[in-house]
Short mmCIF file of C-alpha atoms in Angstrom, two decimals:
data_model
loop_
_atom_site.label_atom_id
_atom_site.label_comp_id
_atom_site.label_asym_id
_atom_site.label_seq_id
_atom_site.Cartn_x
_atom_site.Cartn_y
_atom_site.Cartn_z
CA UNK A 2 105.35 -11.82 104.90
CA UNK A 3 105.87 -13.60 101.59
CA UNK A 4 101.63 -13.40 100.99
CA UNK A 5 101.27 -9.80 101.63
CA UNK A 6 104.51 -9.01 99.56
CA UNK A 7 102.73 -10.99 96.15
CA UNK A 8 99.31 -9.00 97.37
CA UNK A 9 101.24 -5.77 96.79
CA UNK A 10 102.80 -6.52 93.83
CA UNK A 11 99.62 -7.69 92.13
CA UNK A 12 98.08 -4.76 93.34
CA UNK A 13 100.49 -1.96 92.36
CA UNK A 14 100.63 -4.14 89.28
CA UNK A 15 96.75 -3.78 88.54
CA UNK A 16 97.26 0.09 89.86
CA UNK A 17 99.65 0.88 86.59
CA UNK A 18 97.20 -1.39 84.06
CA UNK A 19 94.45 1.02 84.93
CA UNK A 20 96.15 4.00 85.25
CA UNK A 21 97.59 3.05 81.70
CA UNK A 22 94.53 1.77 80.21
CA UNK A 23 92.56 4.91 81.88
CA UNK A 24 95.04 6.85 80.08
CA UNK A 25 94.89 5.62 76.71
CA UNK A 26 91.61 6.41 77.01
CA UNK A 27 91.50 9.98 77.93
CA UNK A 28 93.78 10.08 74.98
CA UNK A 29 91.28 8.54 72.83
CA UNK A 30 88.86 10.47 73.81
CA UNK A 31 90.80 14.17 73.64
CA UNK A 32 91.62 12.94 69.87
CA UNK A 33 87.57 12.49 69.36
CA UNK A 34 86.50 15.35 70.85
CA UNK A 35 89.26 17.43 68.67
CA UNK A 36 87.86 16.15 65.43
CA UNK A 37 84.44 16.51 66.09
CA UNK A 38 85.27 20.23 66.89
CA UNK A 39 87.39 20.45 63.79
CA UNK A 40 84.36 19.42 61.39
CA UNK A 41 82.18 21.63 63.24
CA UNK A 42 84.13 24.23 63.06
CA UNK A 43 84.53 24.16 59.28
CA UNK A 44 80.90 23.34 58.88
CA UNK A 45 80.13 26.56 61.10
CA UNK A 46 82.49 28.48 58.67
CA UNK A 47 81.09 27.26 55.65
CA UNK A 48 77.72 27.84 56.38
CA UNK A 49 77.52 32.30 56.73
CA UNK A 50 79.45 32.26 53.40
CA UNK A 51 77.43 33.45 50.26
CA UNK A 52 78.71 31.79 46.96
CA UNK A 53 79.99 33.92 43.97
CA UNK A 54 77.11 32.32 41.84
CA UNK A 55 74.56 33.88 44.41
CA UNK A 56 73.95 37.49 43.28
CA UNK A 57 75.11 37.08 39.60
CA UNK A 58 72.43 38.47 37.08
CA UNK A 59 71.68 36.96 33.79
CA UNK A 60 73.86 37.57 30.82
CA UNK A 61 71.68 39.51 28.74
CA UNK A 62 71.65 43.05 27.17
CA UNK A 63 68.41 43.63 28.77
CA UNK A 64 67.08 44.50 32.27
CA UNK A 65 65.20 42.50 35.01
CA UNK A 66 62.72 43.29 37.26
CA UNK A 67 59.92 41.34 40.04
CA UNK A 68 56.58 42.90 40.50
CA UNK A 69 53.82 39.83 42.36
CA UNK A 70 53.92 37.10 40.57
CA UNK A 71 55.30 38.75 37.15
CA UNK A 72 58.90 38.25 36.36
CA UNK A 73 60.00 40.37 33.74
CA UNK A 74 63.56 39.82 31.94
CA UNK A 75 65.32 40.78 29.29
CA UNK A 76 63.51 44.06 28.64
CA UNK A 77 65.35 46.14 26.05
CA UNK A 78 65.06 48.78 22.97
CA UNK A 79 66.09 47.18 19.73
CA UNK A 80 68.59 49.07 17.86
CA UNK A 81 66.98 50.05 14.46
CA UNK A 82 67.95 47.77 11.67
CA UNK A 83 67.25 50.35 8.92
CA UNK A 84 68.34 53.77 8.80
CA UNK A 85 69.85 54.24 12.57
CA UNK A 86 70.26 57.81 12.84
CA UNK A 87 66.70 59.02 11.29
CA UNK A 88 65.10 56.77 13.94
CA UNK A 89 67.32 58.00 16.79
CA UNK A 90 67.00 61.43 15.44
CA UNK A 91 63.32 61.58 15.25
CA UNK A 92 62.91 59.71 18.70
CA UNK A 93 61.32 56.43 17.02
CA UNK A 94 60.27 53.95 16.06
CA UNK A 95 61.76 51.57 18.23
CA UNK A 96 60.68 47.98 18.99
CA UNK A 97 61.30 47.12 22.65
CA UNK A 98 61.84 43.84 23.47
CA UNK A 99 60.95 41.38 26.72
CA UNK A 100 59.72 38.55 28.31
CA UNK A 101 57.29 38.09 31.19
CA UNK A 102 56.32 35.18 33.07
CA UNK A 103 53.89 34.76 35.45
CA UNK A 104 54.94 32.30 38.30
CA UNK A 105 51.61 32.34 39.67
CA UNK A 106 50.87 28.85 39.60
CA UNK A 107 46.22 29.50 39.60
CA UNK A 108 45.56 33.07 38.55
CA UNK A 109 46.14 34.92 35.32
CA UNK A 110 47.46 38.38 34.49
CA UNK A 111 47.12 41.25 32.05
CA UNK A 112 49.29 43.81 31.09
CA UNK A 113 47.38 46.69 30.98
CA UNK A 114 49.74 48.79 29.04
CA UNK A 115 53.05 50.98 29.25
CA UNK A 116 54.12 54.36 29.73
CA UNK A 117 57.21 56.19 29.13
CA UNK A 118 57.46 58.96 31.80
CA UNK A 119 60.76 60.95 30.09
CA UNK A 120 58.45 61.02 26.87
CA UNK A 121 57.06 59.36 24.12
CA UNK A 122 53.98 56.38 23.33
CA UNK A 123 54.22 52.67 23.84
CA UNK A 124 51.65 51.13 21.84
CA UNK A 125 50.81 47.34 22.20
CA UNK A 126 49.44 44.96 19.44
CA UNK A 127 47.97 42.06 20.95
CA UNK A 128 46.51 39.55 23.06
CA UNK A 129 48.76 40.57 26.78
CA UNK A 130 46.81 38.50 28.55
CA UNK A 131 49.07 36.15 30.54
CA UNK A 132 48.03 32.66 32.18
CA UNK A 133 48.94 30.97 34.98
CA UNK A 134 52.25 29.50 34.46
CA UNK A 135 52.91 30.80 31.01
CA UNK A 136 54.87 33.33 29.24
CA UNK A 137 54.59 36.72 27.49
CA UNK A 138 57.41 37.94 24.70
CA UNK A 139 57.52 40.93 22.88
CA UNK A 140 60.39 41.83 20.12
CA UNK A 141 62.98 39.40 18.86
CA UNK A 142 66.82 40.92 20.31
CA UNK A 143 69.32 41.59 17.47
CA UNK A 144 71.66 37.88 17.34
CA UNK A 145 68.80 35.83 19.33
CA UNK A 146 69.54 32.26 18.17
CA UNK A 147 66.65 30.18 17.68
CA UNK A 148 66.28 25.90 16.77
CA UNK A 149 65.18 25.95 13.18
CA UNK A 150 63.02 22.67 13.63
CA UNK A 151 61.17 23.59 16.47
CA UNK A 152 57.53 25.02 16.52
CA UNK A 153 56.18 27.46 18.70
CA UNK A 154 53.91 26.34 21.79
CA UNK A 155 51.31 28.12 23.48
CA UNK A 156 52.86 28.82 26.41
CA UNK A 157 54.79 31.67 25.04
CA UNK A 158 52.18 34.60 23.61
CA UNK A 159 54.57 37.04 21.15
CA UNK A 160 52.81 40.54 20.93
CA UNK A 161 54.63 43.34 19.18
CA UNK A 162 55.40 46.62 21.37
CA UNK A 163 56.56 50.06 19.77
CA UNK A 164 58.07 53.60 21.47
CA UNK A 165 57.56 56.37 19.34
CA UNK A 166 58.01 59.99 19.78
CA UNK A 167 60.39 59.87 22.37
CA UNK A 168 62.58 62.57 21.80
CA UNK A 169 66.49 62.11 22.44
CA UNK A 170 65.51 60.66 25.66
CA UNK A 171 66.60 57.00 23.67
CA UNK A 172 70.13 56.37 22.34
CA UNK A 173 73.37 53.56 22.70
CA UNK A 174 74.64 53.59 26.06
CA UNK A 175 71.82 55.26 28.08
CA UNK A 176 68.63 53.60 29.68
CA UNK A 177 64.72 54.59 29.28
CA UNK A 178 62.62 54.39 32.01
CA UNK A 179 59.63 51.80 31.20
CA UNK A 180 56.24 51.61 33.38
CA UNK A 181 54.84 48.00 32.87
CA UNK A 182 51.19 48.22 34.57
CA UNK A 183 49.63 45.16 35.64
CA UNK A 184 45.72 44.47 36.47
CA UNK A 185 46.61 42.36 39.32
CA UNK A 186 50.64 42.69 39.95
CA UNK A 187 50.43 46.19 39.82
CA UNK A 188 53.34 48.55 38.09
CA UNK A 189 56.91 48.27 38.46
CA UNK A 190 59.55 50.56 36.51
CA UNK A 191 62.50 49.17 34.37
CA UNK A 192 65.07 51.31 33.06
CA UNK A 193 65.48 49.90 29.36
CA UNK A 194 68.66 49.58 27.76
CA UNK A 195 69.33 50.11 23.69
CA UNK A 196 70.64 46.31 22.77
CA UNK A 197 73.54 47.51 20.51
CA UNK A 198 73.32 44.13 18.54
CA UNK A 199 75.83 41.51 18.17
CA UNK A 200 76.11 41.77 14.54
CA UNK A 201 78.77 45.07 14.11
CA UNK A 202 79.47 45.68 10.81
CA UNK A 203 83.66 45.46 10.36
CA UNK A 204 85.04 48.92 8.53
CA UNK A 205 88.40 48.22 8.19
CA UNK A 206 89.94 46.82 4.85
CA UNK A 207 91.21 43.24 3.84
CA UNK A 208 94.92 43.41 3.40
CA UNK A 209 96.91 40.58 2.55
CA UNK A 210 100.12 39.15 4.54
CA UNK A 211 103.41 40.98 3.31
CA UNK A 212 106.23 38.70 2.73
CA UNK A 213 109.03 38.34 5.46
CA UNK A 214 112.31 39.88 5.22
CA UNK A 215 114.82 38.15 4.46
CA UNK A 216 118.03 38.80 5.19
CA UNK A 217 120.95 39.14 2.65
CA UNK A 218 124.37 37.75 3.69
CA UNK A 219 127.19 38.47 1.54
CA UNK A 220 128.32 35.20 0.88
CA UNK A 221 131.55 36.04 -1.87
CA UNK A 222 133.88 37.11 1.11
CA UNK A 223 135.01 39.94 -0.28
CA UNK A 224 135.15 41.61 3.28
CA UNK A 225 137.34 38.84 4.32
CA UNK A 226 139.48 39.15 1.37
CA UNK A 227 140.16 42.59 2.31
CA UNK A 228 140.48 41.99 5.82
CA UNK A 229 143.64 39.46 5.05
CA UNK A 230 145.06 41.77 2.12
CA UNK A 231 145.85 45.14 4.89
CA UNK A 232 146.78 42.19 7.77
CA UNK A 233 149.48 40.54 4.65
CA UNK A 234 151.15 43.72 4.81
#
């Protein structure tokens, strides 16, 4: 009787280790399984987000457009350094203003020319040819700040590009429709904004600081005095 009671205890005994040990590690296991749902889960989360950064455009007066392998940015009228109102009022000249790169990392493009459909002539001076990998400007924008000790490179061509007769179809706070044709990109239309310049002349006058007021305190107590000569009586 004695032997089969110790064979029971070690056995009930050896019952509760595993059932404890088999329990720890369920526990274990439930806490390993919830964190590797928890990272997944933020993961998951993170990933259909778009960031703030994603759709943002350039900060520049001008406008942007994507036509094959031609990127064109930055395209803008200059406002008229000289005499602002004959040149609005006559519908010209103005100097537009852009940049366009060809991504294309073999072939070579040409601008071909561009038209102004609400009115007016673009005329181009220039070589517009533009190679694989390089870069096309036209125009210098009003406040455009550039290294003094630096010399130009060839893989920027500058060409200068004028709209003339163009009616009242061009003035401060309205955009010009601008067809830029290409010999192998094609044409692609970019309504051109008037770059208002960062240099505004200030018309209000200089005036210097006035003094502060001070304030005068009667210091010879004469109110006082008066006060205690009706209270003596």
């Amino acid at each position: 009787m004695s032997v089969l009671r110790k064979t029971a205890r070690r056995s009930a005994a050896r019952t509760v280790d595993e059932r404890t040990v088999g329990g720890r590690t369920v526990k274990a296991t439930a806490v390993a399984a919830f964190g590797i749902a928890l990272a997944l889960g933020t993961t998951a989360c993170g990933a259909g987000q778009v960031s703030q950064t994603a759709n943002q455009e350039p900060a520049v007066n001008g406008n942007l457009a994507n036509v094959g392998s031609m990127q064109l940015r930055n395209v803008q009228i200059i406002y008229p350094d000289d005499r602002a109102d004959e040149v609005f009022g006559g519908g010209g000249p103005f100097e537009v203003s852009f940049v366009i790169s060809n991504i294309d990392p073999v072939e070579a493009d040409r601008l071909l020319g561009i038209d102004a459909p609400n009115g007016g002539t673009v005329t181009i001076e220039g070589d517009t040819t533009i190679p694989a990998g390089q870069a096309l400007a036209a125009g210098k924008p009003v406040g455009l700040l550039e290294p003094q000790d630096v010399a130009a490179t060839d893989e920027e061509e500058h060409i200068t590009v004028t709209l003339d007769g163009a009616g009242d179809t061009v003035a401060p706070g309205l955009t010009t429709p601008l067809e830029f044709r290409f010999e192998r990109a094609g044409t692609v239309t970019v309504d051109t904004p008037v770059d208002a310049g960062t240099y505004m002349v200030r018309q209000d006058q200089v005036r210097q600081a006035e003094p502060p007021h001070e304030a005068h305190v009667d210091l010879s107590g004469g109110g006082e005095g008066e006060g205690h000569g009706e209270g003596g009586h």
